[in-house]
Amino acid sequence: MGGMIRIRAEALREFVREIFVASGIGREEAQQIAHYLVAANLAGHDSHGVIRVPLYVRWKNEGVVIAGRSAETIVNLPAIAVVDGHFGFGQTIAPQAVRIGINKCRANGVAVVALRNCGHIGRVGDWAEMATAENLACVHFVNAAGSVLVAPFGAIERRLSTAPFCVGVPRRSQPPVILDFATSMVAEGKVLVASRGGKQLPKGALIGPNGQLSEDWALLYGPHTADGLRDHSMGKGAIRTFGDHKGSGLALICELLGGALTGNGTTKPNRRFSNGMLSVYIDPEQIEPERLFDGEVAQYLSFVKSARPAADTAEVLTPGEPEERCRLERASGGIALAPDEWAAICTTARALAISEATISKVSAG
Ligand code: NAD
């Protein structure tokens, strides 16, 4: 895409950290938030990367999300934990909740962790990767309460959040299988990316107030300026769910398990944003002592990948492969940001008195 600004991951991470520090977040926490945002860019999910900086700073200023919070375990059974994030940053709270799940799963072979009241947890695949790195399988049902964005199947009005669903399958000496997607046709962040001059939306991703299918992001955000904040309550349309009734059904389940069962609460208008996440962790080693799982997974993945590709497809990929490849490419080639996205981040930096010299140094590479 023309006019893109390419920045190396390390420089971008430092810059974003400094913005968060200037906004009043402690250095260590700021570093961790910056780490996960840039990790999403590296994985190819720009929708959950540094494009979120202006919104995170706004949320912090408005008290929607609070720095310096820790996860509190409010129910602690051998294989179950209920964890309250107290509206702390998702990048701070989620890894603490996942760590609790990993420890309980190690001890019991299986564990369920219900996380509530958590600030935006970003790319859910990060949390699955944390568990698969310790050879555990996991399933995550997530809701994004407060973000009423998605029309249920058959409707033209918003009722659901983009409610992501994620599964991680560990592999020995190989990257894990990570299936991680919003149950909406696109994550909200993809609409945000399109609105900032990035990748355009797929056909019919949105539905307008009269039931017309559309790719016009203004249906979600309403009137706007190029580098201004986006407010999804201003739009009159909705994002559609993927896979007709199937995606819509899975979104509903994410609301019921990730929202209602965790105590986070389901998605409703006029409520504070928080992610709820119901996570199930499974230790394969304690299920199949014959240790056939890894070999069977490897064999099946190569069987799947050996299918003859369709005309428009160079290679059949399995979940997690696109992210893995993107990481390799962007780790060396840098991260490309659309001009409007970069402008919005710089506007936020300037408002926090970060110097022009610092800003131009980052974009100069
Ligand atoms: P997406 O449509 O890009 O799908 C990603 C998934 O599909 C990955 O598992 C990927 O490996 C797999 N995939 C992609 N291309 C493939 C191919 N050609 N062959 C095989 N597999 C392929 O993802 P999305 O729906 O846009 O979601 C993006 C991110 O947004 C996710 O990381 C999700 O967790 C995150 N999200 C977070 C929230 C939140 O509230 N925190 C809400 C919604 C989405």
mmCIF file of C-alpha atoms and ligand atoms in Angstrom:
data_model
loop_
_atom_site.group_PDB
_atom_site.id
_atom_site.type_symbol
_atom_site.label_atom_id
_atom_site.label_comp_id
_atom_site.label_asym_id
_atom_site.label_seq_id
_atom_site.Cartn_x
_atom_site.Cartn_y
_atom_site.Cartn_z
ATOM 1 C CA MET A 1 0.000 0.000 0.000
ATOM 2 C CA GLY A 2 1.373 3.441 -0.948
ATOM 3 C CA GLY A 3 2.610 5.855 1.696
ATOM 4 C CA MET A 4 2.959 3.239 4.403
ATOM 5 C CA ILE A 5 5.319 4.032 7.272
ATOM 6 C CA ARG A 6 7.631 1.142 8.060
ATOM 7 C CA ILE A 7 8.992 0.891 11.591
ATOM 8 C CA ARG A 8 11.142 -1.792 13.171
ATOM 9 C CA ALA A 9 9.454 -3.719 15.987
ATOM 10 C CA GLU A 10 11.945 -2.664 18.667
ATOM 11 C CA ALA A 11 11.639 1.068 17.861
ATOM 12 C CA LEU A 12 7.851 0.855 17.751
ATOM 13 C CA ARG A 13 7.756 -0.992 21.093
ATOM 14 C CA GLU A 14 9.903 1.681 22.746
ATOM 15 C CA PHE A 15 7.856 4.518 21.293
ATOM 16 C CA VAL A 16 4.565 2.983 22.400
ATOM 17 C CA ARG A 17 6.017 2.292 25.837
ATOM 18 C CA GLU A 18 7.014 5.952 26.154
ATOM 19 C CA ILE A 19 3.487 7.052 25.184
ATOM 20 C CA PHE A 20 2.028 4.840 27.900
ATOM 21 C CA VAL A 21 4.598 6.027 30.447
ATOM 22 C CA ALA A 22 3.745 9.637 29.564
ATOM 23 C CA SER A 23 0.071 8.783 30.112
ATOM 24 C CA GLY A 24 0.891 7.828 33.705
ATOM 25 C CA ILE A 25 1.347 4.054 33.474
ATOM 26 C CA GLY A 26 4.320 2.540 35.338
ATOM 27 C CA ARG A 27 7.305 1.664 33.160
ATOM 28 C CA GLU A 28 7.109 -2.107 33.561
ATOM 29 C CA GLU A 29 3.393 -2.283 32.831
ATOM 30 C CA ALA A 30 3.785 0.143 29.914
ATOM 31 C CA GLN A 31 6.507 -2.118 28.514
ATOM 32 C CA GLN A 32 4.251 -5.169 28.785
ATOM 33 C CA ILE A 33 1.307 -3.463 27.054
ATOM 34 C CA ALA A 34 3.642 -2.264 24.292
ATOM 35 C CA HIS A 35 5.075 -5.770 23.980
ATOM 36 C CA TYR A 36 1.686 -7.394 23.336
ATOM 37 C CA LEU A 37 0.452 -4.658 20.979
ATOM 38 C CA VAL A 38 3.564 -4.932 18.830
ATOM 39 C CA ALA A 39 3.345 -8.752 19.048
ATOM 40 C CA ALA A 40 -0.113 -8.521 17.445
ATOM 41 C CA ASN A 41 1.373 -6.439 14.609
ATOM 42 C CA LEU A 42 4.174 -8.958 14.221
ATOM 43 C CA ALA A 43 1.620 -11.782 14.000
ATOM 44 C CA GLY A 44 -0.154 -9.885 11.214
ATOM 45 C CA HIS A 45 -3.137 -8.766 13.322
ATOM 46 C CA ASP A 46 -2.719 -5.015 12.917
ATOM 47 C CA SER A 47 -6.281 -4.700 14.185
ATOM 48 C CA HIS A 48 -4.995 -5.583 17.673
ATOM 49 C CA GLY A 49 -1.663 -3.852 17.437
ATOM 50 C CA VAL A 50 -0.466 -0.308 18.017
ATOM 51 C CA ILE A 51 -3.538 1.093 16.254
ATOM 52 C CA ARG A 52 -5.128 0.683 19.705
ATOM 53 C CA VAL A 53 -2.774 3.172 21.386
ATOM 54 C CA PRO A 54 -5.083 6.243 21.078
ATOM 55 C CA LEU A 55 -8.026 4.255 22.432
ATOM 56 C CA TYR A 56 -6.041 2.699 25.292
ATOM 57 C CA VAL A 57 -4.835 6.153 26.362
ATOM 58 C CA ARG A 58 -8.366 7.517 26.148
ATOM 59 C CA TRP A 59 -9.697 4.561 28.170
ATOM 60 C CA LYS A 60 -6.999 5.116 30.768
ATOM 61 C CA ASN A 61 -7.802 8.850 31.022
ATOM 62 C CA GLU A 62 -11.512 8.138 31.335
ATOM 63 C CA GLY A 63 -10.923 5.451 33.976
ATOM 64 C CA VAL A 64 -12.472 2.717 31.810
ATOM 65 C CA VAL A 65 -9.251 0.762 32.350
ATOM 66 C CA ILE A 66 -6.935 1.192 35.317
ATOM 67 C CA ALA A 67 -3.163 0.844 35.500
ATOM 68 C CA GLY A 68 -1.411 -0.983 38.325
ATOM 69 C CA ARG A 69 -4.133 -3.536 38.978
ATOM 70 C CA SER A 70 -3.549 -7.258 39.613
ATOM 71 C CA ALA A 71 -5.720 -10.295 39.025
ATOM 72 C CA GLU A 72 -7.562 -11.380 42.153
ATOM 73 C CA THR A 73 -8.598 -15.003 42.584
ATOM 74 C CA ILE A 74 -12.044 -14.925 44.141
ATOM 75 C CA VAL A 75 -12.893 -18.642 43.841
ATOM 76 C CA ASN A 76 -10.042 -21.063 44.277
ATOM 77 C CA LEU A 77 -10.826 -24.767 43.859
ATOM 78 C CA PRO A 78 -8.319 -27.431 42.799
ATOM 79 C CA ALA A 79 -9.272 -27.274 39.117
ATOM 80 C CA ILE A 80 -11.330 -24.072 38.985
ATOM 81 C CA ALA A 81 -10.457 -20.441 39.510
ATOM 82 C CA VAL A 82 -12.609 -17.371 39.170
ATOM 83 C CA VAL A 83 -10.392 -14.375 38.575
ATOM 84 C CA ASP A 84 -11.432 -10.730 38.793
ATOM 85 C CA GLY A 85 -9.356 -8.319 36.714
ATOM 86 C CA HIS A 86 -10.794 -5.217 38.442
ATOM 87 C CA PHE A 87 -10.671 -3.428 35.065
ATOM 88 C CA GLY A 88 -6.888 -3.579 34.925
ATOM 89 C CA PHE A 89 -5.109 -3.623 31.562
ATOM 90 C CA GLY A 90 -5.774 -6.905 29.743
ATOM 91 C CA GLN A 91 -2.071 -7.223 28.945
ATOM 92 C CA THR A 92 -1.388 -7.200 32.700
ATOM 93 C CA ILE A 93 -4.318 -9.277 33.947
ATOM 94 C CA ALA A 94 -4.716 -11.927 31.214
ATOM 95 C CA PRO A 95 -1.210 -13.415 31.587
ATOM 96 C CA GLN A 96 -1.760 -13.651 35.349
ATOM 97 C CA ALA A 97 -5.050 -15.511 34.777
ATOM 98 C CA VAL A 98 -3.421 -17.817 32.226
ATOM 99 C CA ARG A 99 -0.598 -18.550 34.673
ATOM 100 C CA ILE A 100 -3.184 -19.612 37.266
ATOM 101 C CA GLY A 101 -4.760 -21.927 34.658
ATOM 102 C CA ILE A 102 -1.398 -23.437 33.686
ATOM 103 C CA ASN A 103 -0.500 -24.158 37.322
ATOM 104 C CA LYS A 104 -3.881 -25.714 38.091
ATOM 105 C CA CYS A 105 -3.797 -27.770 34.912
ATOM 106 C CA ARG A 106 -0.344 -29.111 35.761
ATOM 107 C CA ALA A 107 -1.642 -30.248 39.146
ATOM 108 C CA ASN A 108 -4.967 -31.690 37.978
ATOM 109 C CA GLY A 109 -4.673 -32.526 34.281
ATOM 110 C CA VAL A 110 -7.458 -30.073 33.532
ATOM 111 C CA ALA A 111 -8.421 -26.601 34.721
ATOM 112 C CA VAL A 112 -11.109 -24.014 34.114
ATOM 113 C CA VAL A 113 -10.427 -20.330 34.674
ATOM 114 C CA ALA A 114 -13.254 -17.799 34.539
ATOM 115 C CA LEU A 115 -11.873 -14.302 34.057
ATOM 116 C CA ARG A 116 -14.148 -11.287 34.576
ATOM 117 C CA ASN A 117 -13.838 -7.492 34.512
ATOM 118 C CA CYS A 118 -10.677 -7.475 32.455
ATOM 119 C CA GLY A 119 -9.489 -4.612 30.270
ATOM 120 C CA HIS A 120 -9.082 -5.360 26.556
ATOM 121 C CA ILE A 121 -7.068 -8.583 26.252
ATOM 122 C CA GLY A 122 -6.063 -7.906 22.640
ATOM 123 C CA ARG A 123 -5.162 -10.884 20.494
ATOM 124 C CA VAL A 124 -6.529 -13.950 22.291
ATOM 125 C CA GLY A 125 -3.977 -16.143 20.484
ATOM 126 C CA ASP A 126 -1.298 -14.679 22.797
ATOM 127 C CA TRP A 127 -2.931 -16.406 25.739
ATOM 128 C CA ALA A 128 -3.313 -19.708 23.900
ATOM 129 C CA GLU A 129 0.366 -19.475 22.916
ATOM 130 C CA MET A 130 1.330 -19.001 26.550
ATOM 131 C CA ALA A 131 -0.396 -22.308 27.425
ATOM 132 C CA THR A 132 0.826 -24.248 24.376
ATOM 133 C CA ALA A 133 4.387 -23.118 25.177
ATOM 134 C CA GLU A 134 3.976 -25.263 28.300
ATOM 135 C CA ASN A 135 2.569 -28.193 26.307
ATOM 136 C CA LEU A 136 -1.039 -27.655 27.317
ATOM 137 C CA ALA A 137 -4.088 -27.561 25.056
ATOM 138 C CA CYS A 138 -6.636 -24.823 25.685
ATOM 139 C CA VAL A 139 -9.985 -23.432 24.605
ATOM 140 C CA HIS A 140 -11.051 -19.828 25.210
ATOM 141 C CA PHE A 141 -14.545 -18.369 24.961
ATOM 142 C CA VAL A 142 -14.385 -14.567 25.122
ATOM 143 C CA ASN A 143 -16.920 -11.769 25.149
ATOM 144 C CA ALA A 144 -16.273 -8.054 24.819
ATOM 145 C CA ALA A 145 -18.999 -6.654 27.018
ATOM 146 C CA GLY A 146 -19.839 -3.055 26.252
ATOM 147 C CA SER A 147 -19.002 -3.437 22.558
ATOM 148 C CA VAL A 148 -22.431 -4.039 21.030
ATOM 149 C CA LEU A 149 -21.321 -4.298 17.421
ATOM 150 C CA VAL A 150 -22.591 -7.422 15.728
ATOM 151 C CA ALA A 151 -25.985 -8.394 14.342
ATOM 152 C CA PRO A 152 -27.122 -11.941 15.145
ATOM 153 C CA PHE A 153 -27.962 -14.155 12.173
ATOM 154 C CA GLY A 154 -31.155 -12.980 10.526
ATOM 155 C CA ALA A 155 -31.102 -9.534 12.205
ATOM 156 C CA ILE A 156 -30.105 -6.026 11.144
ATOM 157 C CA GLU A 157 -29.574 -4.693 14.666
ATOM 158 C CA ARG A 158 -26.566 -5.078 16.972
ATOM 159 C CA ARG A 159 -26.849 -7.481 19.870
ATOM 160 C CA LEU A 160 -23.516 -9.357 20.096
ATOM 161 C CA SER A 161 -19.877 -8.398 20.624
ATOM 162 C CA THR A 162 -17.226 -9.654 18.216
ATOM 163 C CA ALA A 163 -16.844 -12.463 20.795
ATOM 164 C CA PRO A 164 -13.594 -14.213 19.854
ATOM 165 C CA PHE A 165 -13.104 -17.966 20.107
ATOM 166 C CA CYS A 166 -9.668 -19.510 20.348
ATOM 167 C CA VAL A 167 -8.151 -22.994 20.606
ATOM 168 C CA GLY A 168 -4.491 -23.878 21.106
ATOM 169 C CA VAL A 169 -2.993 -27.307 20.425
ATOM 170 C CA PRO A 170 0.608 -27.788 21.548
ATOM 171 C CA ARG A 171 3.204 -29.579 19.438
ATOM 172 C CA ARG A 172 6.618 -30.794 20.478
ATOM 173 C CA SER A 173 9.451 -28.926 18.716
ATOM 174 C CA GLN A 174 6.962 -27.372 16.296
ATOM 175 C CA PRO A 175 4.878 -24.199 16.425
ATOM 176 C CA PRO A 176 1.451 -24.890 17.975
ATOM 177 C CA VAL A 177 -1.849 -24.962 16.130
ATOM 178 C CA ILE A 178 -3.622 -21.730 17.095
ATOM 179 C CA LEU A 179 -7.150 -21.140 15.884
ATOM 180 C CA ASP A 180 -8.070 -17.623 16.930
ATOM 181 C CA PHE A 181 -10.834 -15.541 15.420
ATOM 182 C CA ALA A 182 -13.629 -13.105 16.087
ATOM 183 C CA THR A 183 -17.035 -14.703 15.535
ATOM 184 C CA SER A 184 -17.954 -11.608 13.542
ATOM 185 C CA MET A 185 -17.043 -11.590 9.862
ATOM 186 C CA VAL A 186 -14.253 -9.198 10.855
ATOM 187 C CA ALA A 187 -12.916 -8.096 14.240
ATOM 188 C CA GLU A 188 -13.825 -4.476 15.067
ATOM 189 C CA GLY A 189 -10.152 -3.651 14.752
ATOM 190 C CA LYS A 190 -10.287 -4.601 11.077
ATOM 191 C CA VAL A 191 -12.982 -1.948 10.593
ATOM 192 C CA LEU A 192 -10.719 0.445 12.494
ATOM 193 C CA VAL A 193 -7.781 -0.454 10.236
ATOM 194 C CA ALA A 194 -9.933 0.150 7.123
ATOM 195 C CA SER A 195 -11.088 3.496 8.552
ATOM 196 C CA ARG A 196 -7.450 4.541 8.951
ATOM 197 C CA GLY A 197 -6.538 3.825 5.367
ATOM 198 C CA GLY A 198 -5.404 0.224 5.883
ATOM 199 C CA LYS A 199 -6.727 -3.011 4.386
ATOM 200 C CA GLN A 200 -10.289 -2.693 3.134
ATOM 201 C CA LEU A 201 -13.129 -4.826 4.459
ATOM 202 C CA PRO A 202 -14.288 -8.027 2.773
ATOM 203 C CA LYS A 203 -17.496 -7.855 0.762
ATOM 204 C CA GLY A 204 -20.655 -7.683 2.837
ATOM 205 C CA ALA A 205 -18.824 -7.550 6.190
ATOM 206 C CA LEU A 206 -21.292 -4.935 7.440
ATOM 207 C CA ILE A 207 -25.051 -4.525 7.320
ATOM 208 C CA GLY A 208 -26.768 -1.145 7.175
ATOM 209 C CA PRO A 209 -29.904 0.042 8.957
ATOM 210 C CA ASN A 210 -32.023 -0.873 5.939
ATOM 211 C CA GLY A 211 -30.556 -4.340 5.669
ATOM 212 C CA GLN A 212 -28.134 -3.500 2.838
ATOM 213 C CA LEU A 213 -24.809 -5.383 2.863
ATOM 214 C CA SER A 214 -21.784 -3.084 2.724
ATOM 215 C CA GLU A 215 -18.020 -2.651 3.184
ATOM 216 C CA ASP A 216 -18.302 1.014 4.190
ATOM 217 C CA TRP A 217 -16.681 1.373 7.624
ATOM 218 C CA ALA A 218 -18.637 4.622 8.217
ATOM 219 C CA LEU A 219 -21.614 2.373 8.954
ATOM 220 C CA LEU A 220 -19.848 1.466 12.194
ATOM 221 C CA TYR A 221 -18.224 4.775 13.137
ATOM 222 C CA GLY A 222 -20.476 7.432 11.619
ATOM 223 C CA PRO A 223 -18.990 10.920 10.946
ATOM 224 C CA HIS A 224 -15.211 11.166 11.450
ATOM 225 C CA THR A 225 -11.967 13.057 10.868
ATOM 226 C CA ALA A 226 -8.893 11.297 9.444
ATOM 227 C CA ASP A 227 -6.808 11.195 12.638
ATOM 228 C CA GLY A 228 -9.698 11.586 15.101
ATOM 229 C CA LEU A 229 -10.908 8.946 17.507
ATOM 230 C CA ARG A 230 -13.393 6.367 16.289
ATOM 231 C CA ASP A 231 -16.534 5.817 18.316
ATOM 232 C CA HIS A 232 -18.568 2.786 17.345
ATOM 233 C CA SER A 233 -21.676 4.111 19.059
ATOM 234 C CA MET A 234 -21.879 6.760 16.300
ATOM 235 C CA GLY A 235 -22.586 4.346 13.439
ATOM 236 C CA LYS A 236 -25.989 3.104 12.361
ATOM 237 C CA GLY A 237 -24.956 -0.278 10.980
ATOM 238 C CA ALA A 238 -23.589 -3.536 12.376
ATOM 239 C CA ILE A 239 -20.858 -6.084 11.659
ATOM 240 C CA ARG A 240 -22.209 -9.455 10.492
ATOM 241 C CA THR A 241 -21.298 -12.784 12.036
ATOM 242 C CA PHE A 242 -19.203 -15.255 10.021
ATOM 243 C CA GLY A 243 -20.724 -18.465 8.700
ATOM 244 C CA ASP A 244 -24.390 -17.450 8.937
ATOM 245 C CA HIS A 245 -26.191 -19.212 11.817
ATOM 246 C CA LYS A 246 -23.046 -21.146 12.827
ATOM 247 C CA GLY A 247 -20.873 -18.125 13.632
ATOM 248 C CA SER A 248 -23.844 -16.401 15.185
ATOM 249 C CA GLY A 249 -24.431 -19.455 17.388
ATOM 250 C CA LEU A 250 -20.778 -19.588 18.429
ATOM 251 C CA ALA A 251 -20.868 -15.863 19.277
ATOM 252 C CA LEU A 252 -23.902 -16.476 21.456
ATOM 253 C CA ILE A 253 -22.050 -19.278 23.255
ATOM 254 C CA CYS A 254 -19.058 -16.959 23.817
ATOM 255 C CA GLU A 255 -21.467 -14.457 25.389
ATOM 256 C CA LEU A 256 -23.020 -17.144 27.575
ATOM 257 C CA LEU A 257 -19.786 -18.857 28.671
ATOM 258 C CA GLY A 258 -17.270 -16.001 28.368
ATOM 259 C CA GLY A 259 -19.783 -13.384 29.572
ATOM 260 C CA ALA A 260 -22.526 -14.898 31.751
ATOM 261 C CA LEU A 261 -20.666 -17.859 33.308
ATOM 262 C CA THR A 262 -17.525 -15.887 34.157
ATOM 263 C CA GLY A 263 -19.547 -13.189 35.910
ATOM 264 C CA ASN A 264 -18.199 -10.626 33.443
ATOM 265 C CA GLY A 265 -21.724 -10.026 32.209
ATOM 266 C CA THR A 266 -23.031 -10.242 28.683
ATOM 267 C CA THR A 267 -22.823 -7.540 26.039
ATOM 268 C CA LYS A 268 -25.268 -4.692 26.565
ATOM 269 C CA PRO A 269 -25.403 -1.033 25.516
ATOM 270 C CA ASN A 270 -24.110 1.683 27.852
ATOM 271 C CA ARG A 271 -21.902 -0.475 30.019
ATOM 272 C CA ARG A 272 -18.217 -0.296 30.779
ATOM 273 C CA PHE A 273 -15.971 -2.251 28.428
ATOM 274 C CA SER A 274 -14.559 -5.475 29.784
ATOM 275 C CA ASN A 275 -13.443 -8.748 28.326
ATOM 276 C CA GLY A 276 -14.686 -11.922 29.966
ATOM 277 C CA MET A 277 -12.869 -15.156 29.162
ATOM 278 C CA LEU A 278 -13.727 -18.722 30.071
ATOM 279 C CA SER A 279 -10.604 -20.820 29.520
ATOM 280 C CA VAL A 280 -10.293 -24.594 29.659
ATOM 281 C CA TYR A 281 -6.783 -26.042 29.923
ATOM 282 C CA ILE A 282 -5.986 -29.705 29.236
ATOM 283 C CA ASP A 283 -2.721 -31.534 29.769
ATOM 284 C CA PRO A 284 -2.484 -34.085 26.913
ATOM 285 C CA GLU A 285 0.200 -36.029 28.763
ATOM 286 C CA GLN A 286 -2.253 -36.879 31.487
ATOM 287 C CA ILE A 287 -4.891 -38.066 29.017
ATOM 288 C CA GLU A 288 -2.874 -40.326 26.796
ATOM 289 C CA PRO A 289 0.076 -41.975 28.494
ATOM 290 C CA GLU A 290 0.968 -43.783 25.237
ATOM 291 C CA ARG A 291 2.246 -40.408 23.949
ATOM 292 C CA LEU A 292 0.682 -40.830 20.532
ATOM 293 C CA PHE A 293 -0.922 -37.395 20.421
ATOM 294 C CA ASP A 294 1.957 -35.403 18.975
ATOM 295 C CA GLY A 295 2.663 -37.950 16.234
ATOM 296 C CA GLU A 296 -0.996 -38.188 15.311
ATOM 297 C CA VAL A 297 -1.284 -34.377 15.170
ATOM 298 C CA ALA A 298 1.791 -34.145 12.921
ATOM 299 C CA GLN A 299 0.512 -36.868 10.623
ATOM 300 C CA TYR A 300 -2.939 -35.336 10.350
ATOM 301 C CA LEU A 301 -1.646 -31.810 9.713
ATOM 302 C CA SER A 302 0.490 -33.036 6.837
ATOM 303 C CA PHE A 303 -2.454 -35.017 5.446
ATOM 304 C CA VAL A 304 -4.576 -31.836 5.552
ATOM 305 C CA LYS A 305 -1.820 -29.722 3.999
ATOM 306 C CA SER A 306 -1.334 -32.249 1.200
ATOM 307 C CA ALA A 307 -4.827 -31.518 -0.173
ATOM 308 C CA ARG A 308 -4.664 -30.138 -3.705
ATOM 309 C CA PRO A 309 -4.952 -26.324 -3.437
ATOM 310 C CA ALA A 310 -7.769 -24.436 -5.147
ATOM 311 C CA ALA A 311 -6.882 -22.285 -8.159
ATOM 312 C CA ASP A 312 -6.517 -19.072 -6.154
ATOM 313 C CA THR A 313 -4.492 -20.656 -3.321
ATOM 314 C CA ALA A 314 -0.747 -21.215 -3.416
ATOM 315 C CA GLU A 315 -0.615 -23.503 -0.391
ATOM 316 C CA VAL A 316 -3.026 -25.060 2.107
ATOM 317 C CA LEU A 317 -2.236 -23.613 5.533
ATOM 318 C CA THR A 318 -3.280 -24.738 8.994
ATOM 319 C CA PRO A 319 -4.336 -22.347 11.803
ATOM 320 C CA GLY A 320 -1.354 -20.539 13.254
ATOM 321 C CA GLU A 321 0.768 -20.808 10.110
ATOM 322 C CA PRO A 322 -0.139 -17.394 8.671
ATOM 323 C CA GLU A 323 0.854 -15.707 11.964
ATOM 324 C CA GLU A 324 4.071 -17.730 12.200
ATOM 325 C CA ARG A 325 5.104 -16.679 8.704
ATOM 326 C CA CYS A 326 4.177 -13.074 9.236
ATOM 327 C CA ARG A 327 6.316 -12.964 12.377
ATOM 328 C CA LEU A 328 9.355 -14.121 10.450
ATOM 329 C CA GLU A 329 8.772 -11.564 7.729
ATOM 330 C CA ARG A 330 8.015 -8.588 9.997
ATOM 331 C CA ALA A 331 10.751 -9.358 12.508
ATOM 332 C CA SER A 332 13.259 -8.568 9.779
ATOM 333 C CA GLY A 333 11.288 -6.272 7.457
ATOM 334 C CA GLY A 334 9.558 -4.102 10.083
ATOM 335 C CA ILE A 335 5.900 -3.236 10.600
ATOM 336 C CA ALA A 336 4.050 -1.136 8.018
ATOM 337 C CA LEU A 337 1.507 1.344 9.373
ATOM 338 C CA ALA A 338 -1.014 3.250 7.252
ATOM 339 C CA PRO A 339 -0.489 7.062 7.297
ATOM 340 C CA ASP A 340 -3.765 7.779 9.142
ATOM 341 C CA GLU A 341 -2.953 5.146 11.757
ATOM 342 C CA TRP A 342 0.490 6.636 12.322
ATOM 343 C CA ALA A 343 -0.991 10.175 12.420
ATOM 344 C CA ALA A 344 -3.489 9.124 15.110
ATOM 345 C CA ILE A 345 -0.711 7.602 17.239
ATOM 346 C CA CYS A 346 1.411 10.755 16.820
ATOM 347 C CA THR A 347 -1.556 12.968 17.779
ATOM 348 C CA THR A 348 -1.843 10.957 20.999
ATOM 349 C CA ALA A 349 1.934 11.242 21.597
ATOM 350 C CA ARG A 350 1.901 15.035 21.068
ATOM 351 C CA ALA A 351 -1.012 15.445 23.455
ATOM 352 C CA LEU A 352 1.219 13.755 26.061
ATOM 353 C CA ALA A 353 4.068 16.181 25.321
ATOM 354 C CA ILE A 354 6.296 13.685 23.539
ATOM 355 C CA SER A 355 8.772 15.677 21.488
ATOM 356 C CA GLU A 356 8.748 16.104 17.699
ATOM 357 C CA ALA A 357 12.350 14.891 17.692
ATOM 358 C CA THR A 358 11.320 11.576 19.296
ATOM 359 C CA ILE A 359 8.428 11.168 16.858
ATOM 360 C CA SER A 360 10.476 11.850 13.748
ATOM 361 C CA LYS A 361 13.277 9.583 14.973
ATOM 362 C CA VAL A 362 10.874 6.618 15.175
ATOM 363 C CA SER A 363 9.331 7.132 11.768
ATOM 364 C CA ALA A 364 12.757 7.687 10.192
ATOM 365 C CA GLY A 365 13.502 4.086 11.174
HETATM 366 P P1 NAD B 1 -8.834 -13.862 11.120
HETATM 367 O O1 NAD B 1 -10.079 -13.778 10.308
HETATM 368 O O2 NAD B 1 -7.579 -13.300 10.548
HETATM 369 O O3 NAD B 1 -8.601 -15.420 11.438
HETATM 370 C C1 NAD B 1 -7.464 -15.787 12.122
HETATM 371 C C2 NAD B 1 -7.430 -17.280 12.310
HETATM 372 O O4 NAD B 1 -7.593 -17.974 11.071
HETATM 373 C C3 NAD B 1 -6.071 -17.695 12.838
HETATM 374 O O5 NAD B 1 -6.212 -18.832 13.644
HETATM 375 C C4 NAD B 1 -5.305 -18.011 11.546
HETATM 376 O O6 NAD B 1 -4.205 -18.861 11.772
HETATM 377 C C5 NAD B 1 -6.373 -18.656 10.735
HETATM 378 N N1 NAD B 1 -6.147 -18.474 9.296
HETATM 379 C C6 NAD B 1 -6.072 -17.300 8.639
HETATM 380 N N2 NAD B 1 -5.849 -17.509 7.344
HETATM 381 C C7 NAD B 1 -5.782 -18.837 7.157
HETATM 382 C C8 NAD B 1 -5.581 -19.690 6.022
HETATM 383 N N3 NAD B 1 -5.388 -19.188 4.803
HETATM 384 N N4 NAD B 1 -5.586 -21.022 6.211
HETATM 385 C C9 NAD B 1 -5.776 -21.540 7.445
HETATM 386 N N5 NAD B 1 -5.976 -20.796 8.558
HETATM 387 C C10 NAD B 1 -5.983 -19.472 8.407
HETATM 388 O O7 NAD B 1 -9.018 -13.246 12.584
HETATM 389 P P2 NAD B 1 -10.075 -12.160 13.076
HETATM 390 O O8 NAD B 1 -11.412 -12.741 13.193
HETATM 391 O O9 NAD B 1 -9.904 -10.954 12.248
HETATM 392 O O10 NAD B 1 -9.516 -11.862 14.543
HETATM 393 C C11 NAD B 1 -8.309 -11.137 14.683
HETATM 394 C C12 NAD B 1 -7.885 -11.075 16.117
HETATM 395 O O11 NAD B 1 -8.810 -10.301 16.845
HETATM 396 C C13 NAD B 1 -7.816 -12.399 16.862
HETATM 397 O O12 NAD B 1 -6.510 -12.500 17.379
HETATM 398 C C14 NAD B 1 -8.825 -12.269 18.006
HETATM 399 O O13 NAD B 1 -8.432 -12.887 19.207
HETATM 400 C C15 NAD B 1 -8.867 -10.791 18.178
HETATM 401 N N6 NAD B 1 -10.109 -10.310 18.810
HETATM 402 C C16 NAD B 1 -10.042 -9.860 20.102
HETATM 403 C C17 NAD B 1 -11.183 -9.361 20.697
HETATM 404 C C18 NAD B 1 -11.157 -8.869 22.113
HETATM 405 O O14 NAD B 1 -12.186 -8.416 22.593
HETATM 406 N N7 NAD B 1 -10.066 -8.936 22.814
HETATM 407 C C19 NAD B 1 -12.391 -9.309 20.000
HETATM 408 C C20 NAD B 1 -12.414 -9.785 18.685
HETATM 409 C C21 NAD B 1 -11.256 -10.285 18.091
#
